[in-house]
C-alpha cells in the first residue's frame, strides 16, 4: 500500500496517477522546447513534449506558434514525425488549421455538421511561447504568472549568450529507463566521476571542496568548477555587458527539464 505521508515528488516516481498529475503541473511552467534555428523557413515545424503531452512548434508568416499535437475533431496526431515542413492538415479527415489553430478548412462541413467552419470554432489547444536568444520555451495556461525572463532570473542573460548561435544543431537521442528527476539529479553529482568517468572527469581523482561550488538561482541551480570568485550573478552581469569569457566547466539545471553543460 502506498504511503500517503511520503512526499509527492517521491510518489510521482512510483505511482502512474501521481506521475501524470505531476506532468500536468510541470507543463504549466516555462519548459525548453527547441531552437529557433531548427525551423528557419515558413511552415517548418518540430515536435516536442510538454507536460507529458505531444506538441509541435511551427513557423508561420506571422511568427512562431505552438499547439497540442491532436486534431480537434477526433484527436488524431497532426504531426507524426519529429520535424518537417507543411501546413497543419490532419491526416485522418483533412481538417486544415490556420496560424491561430482555428480549423477553417473542413471538408463538406455544411453537409456533415450543418455549420460553417467559423461557426464550428474548432481550435487546437495553444501553447504560450517565449524566447531566450535562440532557445524556445513554452508552457500551457494556468501556471504561475510571470515572463520567461522572470522565471529564469540571472540564468536568462547567461543562456541568451551561450546558446545564441546561428548554426543548425546535431541531435543525439538516447532513451533512459529512469524517472526524469533521477536524470536531473545526477548532473549535479560530482561524487560519481571516478567510478563512471575514470578516463575523463575522474582521471585526477575525487574533486576537492575548493574546486566544486554549487549555487541556487531561484527555482534553478548551477555547478561551477574551479570558479574562484565567480558566481552565477557575476556571470550574468558579464553576459549583459558582453564581456563574458568562458574559463571552466559549468552546469546549469533549468527546472524542470533542461540541463546545459558549458565547456
Tab-separated table of C-alpha atoms in Angstrom, residues 1-245:
chain	number	residue	atom	x	y	z
A	1	UNK	CA	0.000	0.000	0.000
A	2	UNK	CA	1.336	3.425	-0.941
A	3	UNK	CA	2.418	5.613	1.964
A	4	UNK	CA	0.255	8.739	1.713
A	5	UNK	CA	2.673	10.542	4.044
A	6	UNK	CA	5.576	10.285	1.586
A	7	UNK	CA	6.453	13.472	-0.345
A	8	UNK	CA	4.595	13.994	-3.599
A	9	UNK	CA	7.829	14.070	-5.611
A	10	UNK	CA	8.546	10.587	-4.294
A	11	UNK	CA	5.032	9.262	-5.002
A	12	UNK	CA	5.300	10.574	-8.560
A	13	UNK	CA	8.269	8.260	-9.101
A	14	UNK	CA	6.194	5.196	-8.242
A	15	UNK	CA	2.538	5.927	-8.922
A	16	UNK	CA	1.366	6.361	-12.553
A	17	UNK	CA	-1.512	8.571	-11.383
A	18	UNK	CA	0.802	10.799	-9.339
A	19	UNK	CA	3.253	10.938	-12.236
A	20	UNK	CA	0.525	12.083	-14.625
A	21	UNK	CA	-0.622	14.724	-12.138
A	22	UNK	CA	2.966	15.906	-11.741
A	23	UNK	CA	3.447	16.161	-15.526
A	24	UNK	CA	0.275	18.222	-15.882
A	25	UNK	CA	1.576	20.720	-13.343
A	26	UNK	CA	5.060	20.828	-14.890
A	27	UNK	CA	3.532	21.602	-18.283
A	28	UNK	CA	2.363	24.934	-16.877
A	29	UNK	CA	5.963	26.009	-16.189
A	30	UNK	CA	8.297	27.523	-18.772
A	31	UNK	CA	9.939	24.496	-20.410
A	32	UNK	CA	12.644	24.346	-23.080
A	33	UNK	CA	11.216	23.040	-26.371
A	34	UNK	CA	13.932	23.539	-29.010
A	35	UNK	CA	15.973	26.022	-31.016
A	36	UNK	CA	14.630	28.632	-33.400
A	37	UNK	CA	17.296	27.650	-35.936
A	38	UNK	CA	15.563	24.264	-36.266
A	39	UNK	CA	12.674	25.940	-38.109
A	40	UNK	CA	14.144	28.674	-40.349
A	41	UNK	CA	11.548	28.601	-43.152
A	42	UNK	CA	7.818	29.316	-43.157
A	43	UNK	CA	5.849	26.155	-42.309
A	44	UNK	CA	8.900	24.446	-40.804
A	45	UNK	CA	7.917	22.640	-37.606
A	46	UNK	CA	9.315	20.319	-34.959
A	47	UNK	CA	7.624	18.084	-32.439
A	48	UNK	CA	8.289	18.281	-28.691
A	49	UNK	CA	6.858	17.124	-25.369
A	50	UNK	CA	5.366	19.445	-22.764
A	51	UNK	CA	3.852	18.204	-19.528
A	52	UNK	CA	3.711	14.663	-20.904
A	53	UNK	CA	1.762	15.796	-23.982
A	54	UNK	CA	2.893	15.854	-27.607
A	55	UNK	CA	3.048	19.368	-29.056
A	56	UNK	CA	4.583	20.978	-32.132
A	57	UNK	CA	6.204	24.355	-32.756
A	58	UNK	CA	5.777	25.874	-36.213
A	59	UNK	CA	6.938	28.982	-38.049
A	60	UNK	CA	4.197	30.907	-39.855
A	61	UNK	CA	4.287	34.137	-41.846
A	62	UNK	CA	3.269	35.892	-38.636
A	63	UNK	CA	5.864	34.218	-36.401
A	64	UNK	CA	6.190	31.164	-34.193
A	65	UNK	CA	3.200	29.296	-32.765
A	66	UNK	CA	2.855	26.059	-30.818
A	67	UNK	CA	-0.143	23.764	-30.380
A	68	UNK	CA	-1.030	20.493	-28.778
A	69	UNK	CA	-0.461	17.752	-31.327
A	70	UNK	CA	-4.015	16.456	-31.702
A	71	UNK	CA	-6.811	17.311	-34.101
A	72	UNK	CA	-9.838	18.970	-32.510
A	73	UNK	CA	-12.107	16.567	-34.386
A	74	UNK	CA	-11.062	13.004	-33.475
A	75	UNK	CA	-7.812	13.760	-31.625
A	76	UNK	CA	-5.674	12.213	-34.362
A	77	UNK	CA	-1.987	13.302	-34.109
A	78	UNK	CA	-1.344	16.113	-36.573
A	79	UNK	CA	2.422	15.587	-36.629
A	80	UNK	CA	3.671	12.003	-36.767
A	81	UNK	CA	7.356	12.747	-37.438
A	82	UNK	CA	9.923	14.620	-35.369
A	83	UNK	CA	10.160	17.537	-37.822
A	84	UNK	CA	9.035	18.635	-41.257
A	85	UNK	CA	7.521	21.390	-43.361
A	86	UNK	CA	3.913	21.951	-44.346
A	87	UNK	CA	0.546	23.390	-43.345
A	88	UNK	CA	-1.443	21.961	-40.458
A	89	UNK	CA	-3.617	19.327	-42.087
A	90	UNK	CA	-4.978	16.300	-40.246
A	91	UNK	CA	-4.116	13.026	-41.946
A	92	UNK	CA	-7.363	11.373	-40.817
A	93	UNK	CA	-10.102	13.663	-42.188
A	94	UNK	CA	-8.117	16.514	-43.816
A	95	UNK	CA	-9.133	19.204	-41.372
A	96	UNK	CA	-6.881	22.201	-42.082
A	97	UNK	CA	-5.879	24.768	-39.434
A	98	UNK	CA	-4.581	28.321	-39.721
A	99	UNK	CA	-1.789	30.031	-37.799
A	100	UNK	CA	-4.136	30.663	-34.867
A	101	UNK	CA	-5.021	26.983	-34.556
A	102	UNK	CA	-8.528	27.525	-35.941
A	103	UNK	CA	-9.955	24.887	-38.304
A	104	UNK	CA	-11.003	26.824	-41.395
A	105	UNK	CA	-10.682	24.010	-43.924
A	106	UNK	CA	-13.228	21.319	-43.014
A	107	UNK	CA	-14.313	19.065	-45.926
A	108	UNK	CA	-18.100	19.086	-46.619
A	109	UNK	CA	-18.536	20.961	-43.363
A	110	UNK	CA	-22.058	22.247	-44.048
A	111	UNK	CA	-23.279	18.802	-45.088
A	112	UNK	CA	-21.626	16.965	-42.189
A	113	UNK	CA	-22.201	19.409	-39.328
A	114	UNK	CA	-24.836	21.867	-40.615
A	115	UNK	CA	-22.433	24.721	-39.810
A	116	UNK	CA	-19.695	26.705	-41.482
A	117	UNK	CA	-16.105	26.164	-40.317
A	118	UNK	CA	-16.147	29.505	-38.483
A	119	UNK	CA	-19.382	28.547	-36.741
A	120	UNK	CA	-17.739	25.285	-35.667
A	121	UNK	CA	-14.968	27.308	-33.934
A	122	UNK	CA	-12.827	24.172	-33.627
A	123	UNK	CA	-9.422	25.120	-32.226
A	124	UNK	CA	-6.190	23.461	-31.191
A	125	UNK	CA	-5.049	23.970	-27.598
A	126	UNK	CA	-2.339	26.615	-27.862
A	127	UNK	CA	0.986	26.713	-26.072
A	128	UNK	CA	2.371	30.043	-24.881
A	129	UNK	CA	5.848	30.693	-26.301
A	130	UNK	CA	8.767	32.901	-25.325
A	131	UNK	CA	12.419	33.002	-26.309
A	132	UNK	CA	15.790	33.383	-24.670
A	133	UNK	CA	18.129	34.098	-27.557
A	134	UNK	CA	17.856	31.152	-29.928
A	135	UNK	CA	16.074	28.973	-27.363
A	136	UNK	CA	12.300	28.458	-27.484
A	137	UNK	CA	10.378	27.873	-24.249
A	138	UNK	CA	6.703	27.077	-23.833
A	139	UNK	CA	4.009	26.458	-21.243
A	140	UNK	CA	0.334	25.571	-21.056
A	141	UNK	CA	-2.030	28.148	-19.496
A	142	UNK	CA	-2.854	28.046	-15.811
A	143	UNK	CA	0.574	28.169	-14.209
A	144	UNK	CA	2.391	30.830	-12.208
A	145	UNK	CA	2.291	34.309	-13.662
A	146	UNK	CA	5.424	35.988	-14.925
A	147	UNK	CA	7.558	36.209	-18.031
A	148	UNK	CA	10.230	33.764	-19.127
A	149	UNK	CA	12.884	36.263	-18.083
A	150	UNK	CA	11.388	36.425	-14.597
A	151	UNK	CA	11.288	32.618	-14.426
A	152	UNK	CA	14.935	32.214	-15.470
A	153	UNK	CA	16.300	35.127	-13.441
A	154	UNK	CA	20.069	35.524	-13.823
A	155	UNK	CA	20.113	32.384	-15.963
A	156	UNK	CA	18.278	34.308	-18.713
A	157	UNK	CA	21.276	36.507	-19.538
A	158	UNK	CA	23.666	33.559	-19.357
A	159	UNK	CA	21.622	31.315	-21.642
A	160	UNK	CA	20.968	34.134	-24.098
A	161	UNK	CA	24.724	34.385	-24.691
A	162	UNK	CA	25.946	30.780	-24.626
A	163	UNK	CA	23.053	29.392	-26.684
A	164	UNK	CA	22.597	32.239	-29.154
A	165	UNK	CA	24.223	30.617	-32.174
A	166	UNK	CA	23.003	30.765	-35.775
A	167	UNK	CA	24.000	27.269	-36.865
A	168	UNK	CA	21.913	24.092	-37.008
A	169	UNK	CA	22.215	21.649	-34.146
A	170	UNK	CA	23.014	17.949	-34.093
A	171	UNK	CA	20.582	15.793	-32.150
A	172	UNK	CA	21.691	12.656	-30.319
A	173	UNK	CA	18.770	10.879	-28.686
A	174	UNK	CA	19.035	8.197	-26.004
A	175	UNK	CA	16.202	6.583	-24.104
A	176	UNK	CA	16.958	6.030	-20.433
A	177	UNK	CA	14.817	3.767	-18.262
A	178	UNK	CA	14.686	6.110	-15.296
A	179	UNK	CA	12.494	8.795	-13.817
A	180	UNK	CA	13.292	12.296	-15.070
A	181	UNK	CA	14.192	13.526	-11.570
A	182	UNK	CA	16.983	10.957	-11.304
A	183	UNK	CA	18.399	12.157	-14.613
A	184	UNK	CA	18.351	15.753	-13.398
A	185	UNK	CA	19.911	14.876	-10.058
A	186	UNK	CA	22.909	13.041	-11.498
A	187	UNK	CA	24.063	16.148	-13.349
A	188	UNK	CA	24.921	17.863	-10.060
A	189	UNK	CA	26.644	14.820	-8.518
A	190	UNK	CA	30.443	15.092	-8.645
A	191	UNK	CA	30.924	12.036	-6.382
A	192	UNK	CA	30.440	9.517	-9.214
A	193	UNK	CA	33.175	10.860	-11.506
A	194	UNK	CA	35.964	8.445	-10.552
A	195	UNK	CA	33.772	5.363	-10.917
A	196	UNK	CA	31.808	6.365	-14.016
A	197	UNK	CA	34.250	8.646	-15.890
A	198	UNK	CA	37.722	7.320	-14.923
A	199	UNK	CA	39.426	8.451	-18.159
A	200	UNK	CA	37.914	11.963	-18.364
A	201	UNK	CA	36.328	13.874	-15.476
A	202	UNK	CA	37.565	11.423	-12.843
A	203	UNK	CA	41.120	10.826	-14.069
A	204	UNK	CA	42.595	13.139	-11.410
A	205	UNK	CA	40.646	11.557	-8.574
A	206	UNK	CA	37.853	12.940	-6.445
A	207	UNK	CA	37.240	16.662	-6.674
A	208	UNK	CA	38.098	18.807	-3.690
A	209	UNK	CA	35.640	21.115	-1.990
A	210	UNK	CA	37.622	24.136	-3.126
A	211	UNK	CA	37.132	23.060	-6.762
A	212	UNK	CA	33.377	22.438	-6.734
A	213	UNK	CA	30.810	25.109	-5.935
A	214	UNK	CA	27.020	24.846	-6.089
A	215	UNK	CA	24.537	27.694	-6.358
A	216	UNK	CA	20.781	28.218	-6.319
A	217	UNK	CA	19.213	30.507	-8.898
A	218	UNK	CA	15.618	30.769	-7.723
A	219	UNK	CA	13.976	27.537	-8.897
A	220	UNK	CA	17.165	26.539	-10.712
A	221	UNK	CA	20.695	25.542	-9.749
A	222	UNK	CA	24.249	25.637	-11.037
A	223	UNK	CA	27.575	23.842	-10.647
A	224	UNK	CA	30.720	25.910	-11.205
A	225	UNK	CA	34.020	24.037	-11.351
A	226	UNK	CA	37.173	25.921	-10.361
A	227	UNK	CA	35.055	29.068	-10.110
A	228	UNK	CA	37.255	31.173	-7.864
A	229	UNK	CA	35.190	34.246	-7.040
A	230	UNK	CA	32.825	33.775	-9.992
A	231	UNK	CA	29.129	33.327	-9.250
A	232	UNK	CA	26.064	32.988	-11.493
A	233	UNK	CA	25.284	36.600	-10.674
A	234	UNK	CA	28.714	37.796	-11.841
A	235	UNK	CA	28.429	35.610	-14.943
A	236	UNK	CA	25.042	37.156	-15.751
A	237	UNK	CA	26.433	40.661	-15.319
A	238	UNK	CA	29.363	39.872	-17.640
A	239	UNK	CA	26.959	38.443	-20.223
A	240	UNK	CA	24.755	41.532	-20.094
A	241	UNK	CA	27.821	43.708	-20.605
A	242	UNK	CA	29.068	41.437	-23.436
A	243	UNK	CA	32.388	40.776	-21.738
A	244	UNK	CA	31.944	37.168	-20.562
A	245	UNK	CA	34.786	34.764	-21.443
